CSV table of C-alpha atoms and ligand atoms in Angstrom, one decimal:
chain,number,residue,atom,x,y,z
A,98,MET,CA,110.7,98.2,75.0
A,99,SER,CA,114.0,97.1,76.6
A,100,LEU,CA,114.7,95.4,79.9
A,101,GLY,CA,116.5,96.8,82.9
A,102,VAL,CA,118.6,94.4,84.9
A,103,TYR,CA,119.2,95.0,88.6
A,104,ILE,CA,121.7,93.1,90.8
A,105,GLN,CA,121.4,93.4,94.5
A,106,VAL,CA,124.6,93.2,96.7
A,107,PRO,CA,123.2,93.3,100.3
A,108,PHE,CA,126.5,93.8,102.1
A,109,CYS,CA,127.9,96.9,103.9
A,110,GLN,CA,130.9,97.6,106.1
A,111,THR,CA,128.8,99.0,108.9
A,112,LYS,CA,125.1,99.8,109.3
A,113,CYS,CA,124.1,103.4,109.0
A,114,THR,CA,121.8,104.5,111.7
A,115,TYR,CA,119.0,105.6,109.3
A,116,CYS,CA,119.2,102.5,107.1
A,117,ASN,CA,116.0,100.5,106.7
A,118,PHE,CA,117.3,98.3,103.9
A,119,HIS,CA,117.8,94.6,104.2
A,120,THR,CA,121.5,94.8,104.2
A,121,GLY,CA,124.0,93.4,106.6
A,122,VAL,CA,127.6,93.5,107.8
A,123,VAL,CA,129.1,90.0,107.0
A,124,SER,CA,132.4,88.3,106.6
A,125,THR,CA,134.0,88.9,103.2
A,126,ALA,CA,134.1,85.1,102.9
A,127,VAL,CA,130.4,85.3,102.1
A,128,TYR,CA,130.9,87.5,99.0
A,129,GLU,CA,132.3,84.8,96.7
A,130,PRO,CA,129.5,82.2,97.2
A,131,TYR,CA,127.0,85.0,97.0
A,132,VAL,CA,128.3,86.2,93.7
A,133,ALA,CA,128.4,82.7,92.4
A,134,ALA,CA,124.8,82.2,93.3
A,135,VAL,CA,123.7,85.4,91.6
A,136,CYS,CA,125.6,84.5,88.5
A,137,ARG,CA,123.8,81.1,88.6
A,138,GLU,CA,120.4,82.8,89.0
A,139,ILE,CA,121.1,85.1,86.1
A,140,ARG,CA,122.3,82.3,83.8
A,141,ALA,CA,119.4,80.0,84.8
A,142,HIS,CA,116.8,82.7,85.2
A,143,ALA,CA,114.5,81.4,82.4
A,144,ALA,CA,114.3,77.9,83.9
A,145,LEU,CA,114.1,79.2,87.5
A,146,LEU,CA,111.2,81.5,86.7
A,147,ARG,CA,109.4,78.8,84.8
A,148,ALA,CA,109.7,76.5,87.7
A,149,ALA,CA,108.3,79.3,90.0
A,150,GLY,CA,105.3,79.8,87.6
A,151,ILE,CA,106.4,83.2,86.3
A,152,ALA,CA,106.5,84.2,82.6
A,153,GLU,CA,110.1,83.6,81.6
A,154,ALA,CA,110.5,86.7,79.4
A,155,ALA,CA,109.5,90.2,79.9
A,156,ALA,CA,105.9,90.8,79.1
A,157,VAL,CA,103.3,93.5,79.2
A,158,ASN,CA,99.6,93.6,79.6
A,159,SER,CA,98.2,93.1,76.2
A,160,ARG,CA,96.1,96.2,76.6
A,161,ARG,CA,99.2,98.4,76.5
A,162,ALA,CA,100.5,96.7,73.4
A,163,SER,CA,97.3,96.1,71.4
A,164,GLY,CA,94.5,98.1,72.9
A,165,LEU,CA,92.7,95.0,74.4
A,166,THR,CA,91.5,95.1,77.9
A,167,VAL,CA,93.7,94.4,80.9
A,168,ALA,CA,91.1,91.9,82.1
A,169,ASP,CA,91.9,89.8,79.0
A,170,GLY,CA,95.0,89.0,80.9
A,171,ASP,CA,97.0,88.0,77.9
A,172,LEU,CA,100.7,88.4,78.2
A,173,GLN,CA,102.8,89.3,75.2
A,174,VAL,CA,106.5,88.7,75.1
A,175,VAL,CA,108.0,92.1,74.2
A,176,ALA,CA,111.6,92.3,75.4
A,177,ARG,CA,114.6,90.1,75.6
A,178,GLU,CA,117.0,92.9,75.1
A,179,ALA,CA,118.5,94.6,78.1
A,180,ASP,CA,119.7,98.2,77.8
A,181,THR,CA,120.5,99.0,81.4
A,182,LEU,CA,122.4,97.2,84.2
A,183,TYR,CA,122.4,98.6,87.7
A,184,VAL,CA,124.4,97.0,90.5
A,185,GLY,CA,123.1,98.4,93.8
A,186,GLY,CA,123.0,97.5,97.4
A,187,GLY,CA,124.2,97.6,100.0
A,188,THR,CA,127.7,98.6,99.0
A,189,PRO,CA,128.6,96.7,95.8
A,190,SER,CA,131.9,98.6,95.6
A,191,LEU,CA,133.1,96.4,98.4
A,192,LEU,CA,133.2,93.4,96.0
A,193,ASP,CA,136.4,92.5,94.2
A,194,PRO,CA,136.2,94.1,90.8
A,195,ARG,CA,136.6,90.6,89.3
A,196,ALA,CA,133.4,89.6,90.9
A,197,LEU,CA,131.6,92.6,89.4
A,198,ALA,CA,133.0,91.7,86.0
A,199,GLN,CA,131.6,88.1,86.5
A,200,LEU,CA,128.2,89.6,87.2
A,201,HIS,CA,128.3,91.7,84.1
A,202,ASP,CA,129.5,88.8,82.0
A,203,ALA,CA,126.6,86.6,83.4
A,204,VAL,CA,124.1,89.3,82.3
A,205,ARG,CA,125.7,89.5,78.8
A,206,GLY,CA,125.5,85.7,78.5
A,207,ALA,CA,121.9,85.5,79.6
A,208,PHE,CA,120.3,88.4,77.7
A,209,ASP,CA,120.5,90.0,74.4
A,210,CYS,CA,122.4,93.1,75.5
A,211,ALA,CA,122.6,96.6,74.1
A,212,LEU,CA,123.7,98.0,77.4
A,213,VAL,CA,124.0,101.8,77.3
A,214,GLU,CA,124.0,102.5,81.0
A,215,ILE,CA,125.9,100.3,83.4
A,216,THR,CA,125.8,101.7,86.9
A,217,LEU,CA,127.7,100.7,90.1
A,218,GLU,CA,126.7,102.1,93.5
A,219,ALA,CA,129.8,103.0,95.5
A,220,ASP,CA,130.6,104.4,98.9
A,221,PRO,CA,133.3,107.1,98.8
A,222,GLU,CA,135.7,105.4,101.2
A,223,THR,CA,135.8,102.2,99.2
A,224,ILE,CA,137.2,103.7,96.0
A,225,THR,CA,140.8,103.4,94.9
A,226,SER,CA,142.3,104.2,91.5
A,227,GLU,CA,142.9,100.5,90.9
A,228,LYS,CA,139.3,99.7,91.6
A,229,ALA,CA,138.1,102.6,89.4
A,230,ALA,CA,140.2,101.4,86.5
A,231,ALA,CA,139.0,97.8,86.9
A,232,TRP,CA,135.3,99.0,87.0
A,233,LEU,CA,135.8,100.8,83.7
A,234,ALA,CA,137.6,97.8,82.2
A,235,ALA,CA,134.7,95.6,83.4
A,236,GLY,CA,132.3,97.8,81.4
A,237,PHE,CA,130.8,100.1,84.1
A,238,ASN,CA,130.2,103.6,82.7
A,239,ARG,CA,128.3,105.2,85.6
A,240,VAL,CA,129.0,105.4,89.3
A,241,SER,CA,126.3,106.4,91.9
A,242,LEU,CA,128.1,107.7,94.9
A,243,GLY,CA,126.6,107.6,98.4
A,244,ALA,CA,127.9,111.1,99.4
A,245,GLN,CA,124.9,111.9,101.7
A,246,SER,CA,126.4,115.0,103.2
A,247,PHE,CA,129.6,117.2,103.1
A,248,ASN,CA,129.4,117.8,106.8
A,249,ASP,CA,131.5,115.5,109.0
A,250,ALA,CA,129.4,115.9,112.1
A,251,GLU,CA,126.3,114.7,110.1
A,252,LEU,CA,128.2,111.9,108.5
A,253,LYS,CA,129.5,110.7,111.9
A,254,ALA,CA,126.2,110.8,113.6
A,255,ALA,CA,124.6,108.9,110.7
A,256,GLY,CA,127.2,106.1,111.2
A,257,ARG,CA,128.7,106.6,107.8
A,258,MET,CA,132.3,105.4,107.3
A,259,HIS,CA,133.4,108.2,105.0
A,260,ARG,CA,134.0,111.9,105.7
A,261,ARG,CA,133.9,115.0,103.5
A,262,ASP,CA,137.5,114.6,102.3
A,263,ASP,CA,136.7,111.0,101.1
A,264,ILE,CA,134.0,112.4,98.8
A,265,TYR,CA,136.5,114.8,97.1
A,266,ALA,CA,139.1,112.0,96.9
A,267,ALA,CA,136.5,109.6,95.3
A,268,ASN,CA,135.3,112.3,92.8
A,269,HIS,CA,138.9,112.9,91.8
A,270,THR,CA,139.8,109.2,91.5
A,271,LEU,CA,136.7,108.5,89.4
A,272,ARG,CA,137.2,111.4,87.1
A,273,GLU,CA,140.9,110.7,86.7
A,274,ALA,CA,140.1,107.1,85.8
A,275,GLY,CA,137.8,108.4,83.1
A,276,PHE,CA,134.2,108.1,84.4
A,277,ALA,CA,132.1,110.7,82.6
A,278,ASN,CA,128.8,109.9,84.3
A,279,LEU,CA,128.6,110.3,88.0
A,280,SER,CA,125.6,110.5,90.3
A,281,PHE,CA,125.8,111.8,93.9
A,282,ASP,CA,123.2,111.1,96.6
A,283,LEU,CA,122.5,113.6,99.4
A,284,ILE,CA,120.1,113.0,102.3
A,285,CYS,CA,117.9,115.9,103.4
A,286,GLY,CA,117.1,115.8,107.1
A,287,LEU,CA,120.1,114.1,108.7
A,288,PRO,CA,120.5,114.7,112.4
A,289,HIS,CA,122.4,117.9,113.1
A,290,GLN,CA,121.6,119.3,109.7
A,291,THR,CA,120.9,123.0,109.7
A,292,SER,CA,119.9,125.4,107.0
A,293,GLN,CA,123.6,126.5,106.8
A,294,SER,CA,125.1,123.1,106.7
A,295,TRP,CA,122.6,122.0,104.1
A,296,ALA,CA,123.4,125.1,102.0
A,297,ASN,CA,127.1,124.2,102.3
A,298,SER,CA,126.5,120.6,101.2
A,299,LEU,CA,124.5,121.8,98.2
A,300,GLY,CA,127.2,124.3,97.3
A,301,GLU,CA,130.0,121.8,97.6
A,302,LEU,CA,128.1,119.2,95.5
A,303,LEU,CA,127.2,121.7,92.8
A,304,ALA,CA,130.9,122.8,92.6
A,305,LEU,CA,131.8,119.2,91.7
A,306,ARG,CA,129.1,119.3,89.0
A,307,PRO,CA,128.1,115.6,88.8
A,308,GLU,CA,125.9,114.6,85.8
A,309,HIS,CA,123.2,113.4,88.1
A,310,ILE,CA,122.0,114.2,91.7
A,311,SER,CA,119.6,112.3,93.9
A,312,ILE,CA,118.2,114.0,97.1
A,313,TYR,CA,116.3,111.8,99.5
A,314,LEU,CA,114.3,113.0,102.4
A,315,LEU,CA,115.3,111.2,105.6
A,316,GLU,CA,112.8,108.4,106.3
A,317,VAL,CA,112.1,107.7,109.9
A,318,ASP,CA,110.5,104.3,110.6
A,319,GLU,CA,110.9,101.3,112.8
A,320,GLY,CA,113.1,99.7,110.2
A,321,SER,CA,116.2,101.6,111.3
A,322,ARG,CA,118.0,102.2,114.6
A,323,LEU,CA,117.4,105.9,114.2
A,324,GLY,CA,113.7,105.4,113.5
A,325,ARG,CA,113.3,103.2,116.5
A,326,GLU,CA,115.1,105.8,118.6
A,327,VAL,CA,112.7,108.5,117.5
A,328,ILE,CA,109.8,106.3,118.6
A,329,SER,CA,111.4,105.5,121.9
A,330,LEU,CA,112.6,109.1,122.5
A,331,GLY,CA,116.2,108.0,122.9
A,332,THR,CA,119.3,110.0,122.2
A,333,ARG,CA,122.2,107.6,121.2
A,334,TYR,CA,121.8,108.2,117.5
A,335,SER,CA,121.0,111.9,117.7
A,336,ALA,CA,117.3,111.5,117.1
A,337,PRO,CA,116.5,114.8,118.9
A,338,ALA,CA,118.8,116.5,116.4
A,339,ILE,CA,116.7,115.5,113.4
A,340,PRO,CA,115.3,118.6,111.7
A,341,SER,CA,111.6,119.2,111.8
A,342,ASP,CA,109.3,118.3,108.9
A,343,ASP,CA,109.0,122.0,108.1
A,344,GLU,CA,112.7,122.4,108.1
A,345,MET,CA,113.2,119.4,105.9
A,346,ALA,CA,110.6,120.8,103.4
A,347,ALA,CA,112.5,124.1,103.4
A,348,PHE,CA,115.8,122.3,102.8
A,349,TYR,CA,114.2,120.5,99.9
A,350,GLU,CA,112.8,123.7,98.5
A,351,GLN,CA,116.3,125.2,98.8
A,352,ALA,CA,117.7,122.3,96.8
A,353,CYS,CA,115.1,122.7,94.1
A,354,GLU,CA,115.9,126.3,93.6
A,355,ARG,CA,119.7,125.9,93.7
A,356,LEU,CA,119.8,122.9,91.4
A,357,ALA,CA,117.5,124.6,88.9
A,358,ALA,CA,119.7,127.7,88.9
A,359,ALA,CA,122.7,125.5,88.3
A,360,GLY,CA,121.1,124.0,85.2
A,361,TYR,CA,119.9,120.7,86.6
A,362,ASP,CA,116.6,119.3,85.2
A,363,HIS,CA,114.3,118.2,88.0
A,364,TYR,CA,112.7,115.2,86.4
A,365,GLU,CA,111.6,113.1,89.4
A,366,ILE,CA,110.7,114.0,92.9
A,367,SER,CA,114.2,113.0,94.2
A,368,ASN,CA,116.2,113.2,91.0
A,369,TRP,CA,117.9,115.9,89.0
A,370,ALA,CA,120.1,115.6,85.9
A,371,LEU,CA,122.2,117.6,83.5
A,372,PRO,CA,120.8,117.5,80.0
A,373,GLY,CA,120.8,114.0,78.6
A,374,ARG,CA,121.8,112.4,81.9
A,375,ARG,CA,118.6,111.2,83.4
A,376,SER,CA,118.9,107.7,84.9
A,377,ARG,CA,117.7,105.4,82.1
A,378,HIS,CA,117.5,102.5,84.5
A,379,ASN,CA,115.5,104.2,87.3
A,380,LEU,CA,113.1,105.7,84.7
A,381,LYS,CA,112.0,102.2,84.0
A,382,TYR,CA,110.6,101.9,87.6
A,383,TRP,CA,108.5,105.0,87.3
A,384,GLN,CA,107.4,104.3,83.7
A,385,ARG,CA,106.5,100.7,84.5
A,386,GLU,CA,108.8,99.2,82.1
A,387,PRO,CA,110.1,95.7,82.7
A,388,TYR,CA,113.1,94.9,84.8
A,389,PHE,CA,114.6,91.7,86.2
A,390,GLY,CA,116.2,91.8,89.6
A,391,PHE,CA,118.8,89.2,90.8
A,392,GLY,CA,120.2,88.5,94.2
A,393,ALA,CA,118.7,88.5,97.7
A,394,GLY,CA,115.7,90.8,98.1
A,395,ALA,CA,115.8,91.9,94.4
A,396,HIS,CA,112.5,92.9,92.9
A,397,SER,CA,111.3,92.2,89.3
A,398,PHE,CA,108.4,93.3,87.1
A,399,ASN,CA,107.5,91.8,83.7
A,400,GLY,CA,104.7,94.3,82.9
A,401,ALA,CA,102.0,92.2,84.5
A,402,GLU,CA,103.6,90.4,87.5
A,403,ARG,CA,105.8,91.5,90.3
A,404,TRP,CA,108.0,89.2,92.3
A,405,ALA,CA,110.7,89.5,94.9
A,406,ASN,CA,113.5,87.2,96.1
A,407,ALA,CA,113.9,86.4,99.8
A,408,HIS,CA,116.0,89.0,101.7
A,409,ASP,CA,118.2,86.7,103.7
A,410,PRO,CA,121.5,86.2,101.7
A,411,ALA,CA,122.2,82.8,103.2
A,412,ALA,CA,118.8,81.4,102.5
A,413,TYR,CA,119.0,82.9,99.0
A,414,VAL,CA,122.4,81.2,98.3
A,415,THR,CA,121.1,77.8,99.6
A,416,SER,CA,118.0,78.0,97.5
A,417,ILE,CA,119.8,78.9,94.3
A,418,GLU,CA,122.4,76.2,94.9
A,419,GLN,CA,119.5,73.7,95.2
A,420,GLY,CA,118.1,75.0,91.9
A,421,ARG,CA,115.1,76.9,93.3
A,422,LEU,CA,114.2,80.5,93.1
A,423,PRO,CA,113.7,81.8,96.7
A,424,ILE,CA,110.6,83.8,95.9
A,425,GLU,CA,109.2,85.7,98.8
A,426,GLN,CA,106.4,87.6,97.1
A,427,HIS,CA,104.7,87.0,93.7
A,428,GLU,CA,101.6,88.7,92.5
A,429,ARG,CA,99.9,89.2,89.3
A,430,LEU,CA,98.6,92.8,89.2
A,431,THR,CA,94.9,93.3,89.0
A,432,PRO,CA,93.7,96.1,86.6
A,433,GLN,CA,93.1,98.3,89.6
A,434,GLN,CA,96.6,97.8,91.0
A,435,ALA,CA,98.1,98.5,87.6
A,436,LEU,CA,96.0,101.7,87.4
A,437,ASP,CA,97.1,102.8,90.9
A,438,GLU,CA,100.7,102.2,89.9
A,439,GLU,CA,100.3,104.3,86.7
A,440,LEU,CA,99.1,107.2,88.9
A,441,PHE,CA,101.5,107.1,91.9
A,442,LEU,CA,104.6,106.0,89.9
A,443,GLY,CA,103.8,108.3,87.0
A,444,LEU,CA,103.2,111.3,89.1
A,445,ARG,CA,106.6,111.0,90.7
A,446,LEU,CA,107.9,112.2,87.3
A,447,LEU,CA,107.7,116.0,87.0
A,448,GLU,CA,106.4,115.8,83.5
A,449,GLY,CA,103.3,114.2,84.9
A,450,ILE,CA,100.9,111.7,83.5
A,451,ASP,CA,98.8,111.7,80.4
A,452,ALA,CA,95.4,111.2,81.9
A,453,ALA,CA,93.7,110.7,78.5
A,454,ARG,CA,96.0,107.8,77.7
A,455,ILE,CA,95.3,106.2,81.1
A,456,GLU,CA,91.6,106.7,80.8
A,457,ARG,CA,91.7,105.0,77.4
A,458,GLU,CA,93.9,102.1,78.4
A,459,TYR,CA,92.1,101.4,81.7
A,460,ASP,CA,88.6,102.3,80.6
A,461,VAL,CA,88.1,104.6,83.6
A,462,SER,CA,87.1,108.2,84.1
A,463,LEU,CA,90.0,110.0,85.8
A,464,LEU,CA,89.7,113.6,84.8
A,465,PRO,CA,86.9,114.6,87.4
A,466,ARG,CA,89.0,113.1,90.2
A,467,LEU,CA,92.2,114.8,89.0
A,468,ALA,CA,90.3,118.1,88.6
A,469,ALA,CA,89.1,117.9,92.3
A,470,LEU,CA,92.7,117.4,93.4
A,471,ARG,CA,93.8,120.3,91.2
A,472,ASP,CA,91.1,122.4,92.9
A,473,ALA,CA,92.5,121.4,96.3
A,474,GLY,CA,95.9,122.6,95.2
A,475,LEU,CA,97.5,119.1,95.1
A,476,LEU,CA,97.9,118.8,91.3
A,477,GLU,CA,98.5,121.0,88.3
A,478,MET,CA,96.6,120.3,85.1
A,479,GLU,CA,97.5,121.3,81.6
A,480,GLY,CA,95.1,119.8,79.1
A,481,HIS,CA,95.2,116.1,79.8
A,482,THR,CA,98.5,116.3,81.6
A,483,ALA,CA,98.4,116.1,85.4
A,484,ARG,CA,101.4,116.9,87.5
A,485,LEU,CA,102.1,117.1,91.2
A,486,ALA,CA,101.8,120.7,92.3
A,487,ARG,CA,105.4,122.1,92.8
A,488,SER,CA,104.5,123.1,96.4
A,489,ARG,CA,103.6,119.5,97.2
A,490,LEU,CA,106.7,117.7,95.9
A,491,ALA,CA,108.2,117.5,99.4
A,492,VAL,CA,104.9,116.0,100.8
A,493,SER,CA,104.0,113.8,97.8
A,494,ASN,CA,102.9,110.9,99.9
A,495,GLU,CA,100.1,113.0,101.2
A,496,VAL,CA,99.0,113.7,97.7
A,497,PHE,CA,99.2,110.0,96.8
A,498,VAL,CA,97.0,109.0,99.8
A,499,GLU,CA,94.4,111.5,98.6
A,500,LEU,CA,94.6,110.2,95.1
A,501,MET,CA,94.1,106.6,96.1
A,502,SER,CA,91.3,107.3,98.5
B,746,SF4,S1,125.6,102.1,103.0
B,746,SF4,FE1,123.4,102.2,102.4
B,746,SF4,S2,122.7,100.1,102.4
B,746,SF4,FE2,124.6,100.2,103.6
B,746,SF4,S3,124.0,100.5,105.7
B,746,SF4,FE3,124.4,102.5,104.9
B,746,SF4,S4,122.4,103.2,104.1
B,746,SF4,FE4,122.2,101.0,104.4
């Protein structure tokens, strides 16, 4: 089992109205000390983790590796080799390419690396041919582009900096530079989105034929300006123009049909890929494989423990400069938590979960519960494999609530 390495760059040019991430708009003068701190965290991660009381190397519950019980609590070091690197945010494409190269170098210096997938998240308007060439030279071989929509009215209302033309320019620039693995994000349910505008966005995206596509349903909660506006019944950010839940579900269905017809493999609730182009890094999250996250707010998992750094970039930098890991959360999973994760993370994958394996590893009886959910139309079962029912993919959270109750 190999490690994934994630680096968080929590800076953006503006704040999108729907954004509920811990990202901020800061002076570019902040970038350099931040990158220096992340490089230091990566290089010194073993000592920093040890000081914070966390297993320094990736580990898995011994049960998974040897068939012993999770309650035994033994950890077994299984991975020092990293095979994926993902630099996300925020908008990491805002950084000077030399800073991105430094981050990559720090990872190569700190881990045994057999990196096969090195992804950079980028916003369309930040891409130039010079940057694209420098990213390739720095070793990045995949770009995840925050396209979100091909409709200018939707992009404007969402507070995005780019417009439809910028997406085409970015795609052209990246392809010209030599990137052979691109992922595009779209958001289903943006204010002003209609069945027609959504169909247009899908059509334009499919015509560009990226290797990978992520489609996220708009989340509305108090963590974003748009979400707060929905709650307070305001109008400034176009909250009244958000499509209804039923419309969003129909848009999602439309996407499933069109992407399937275009040859994309729907492998996770929000993700589609051309053959052989699934995101190796993101698969680790759903398959509960180990990953180390670096930077403010970054999350990590070593197979038995989860921990997260503090979100505030200034506090993060100060802490790292003082030789301390700014851990905000740290928990060792109980067997029940690990089991719950197996279910709700595993069921995000359309190939489903192997209930027999989980029953064996966790010493639980699962099949009667899964059969009841199948009878209620929430799951599909084929032998010991359980999958979310196709008709419930757009409302998967409701299924997970039922599953955990
Ligand atoms: S670019 Fe992404 S991270 Fe930045 S504000 Fe917009 S949604 Fe949030």
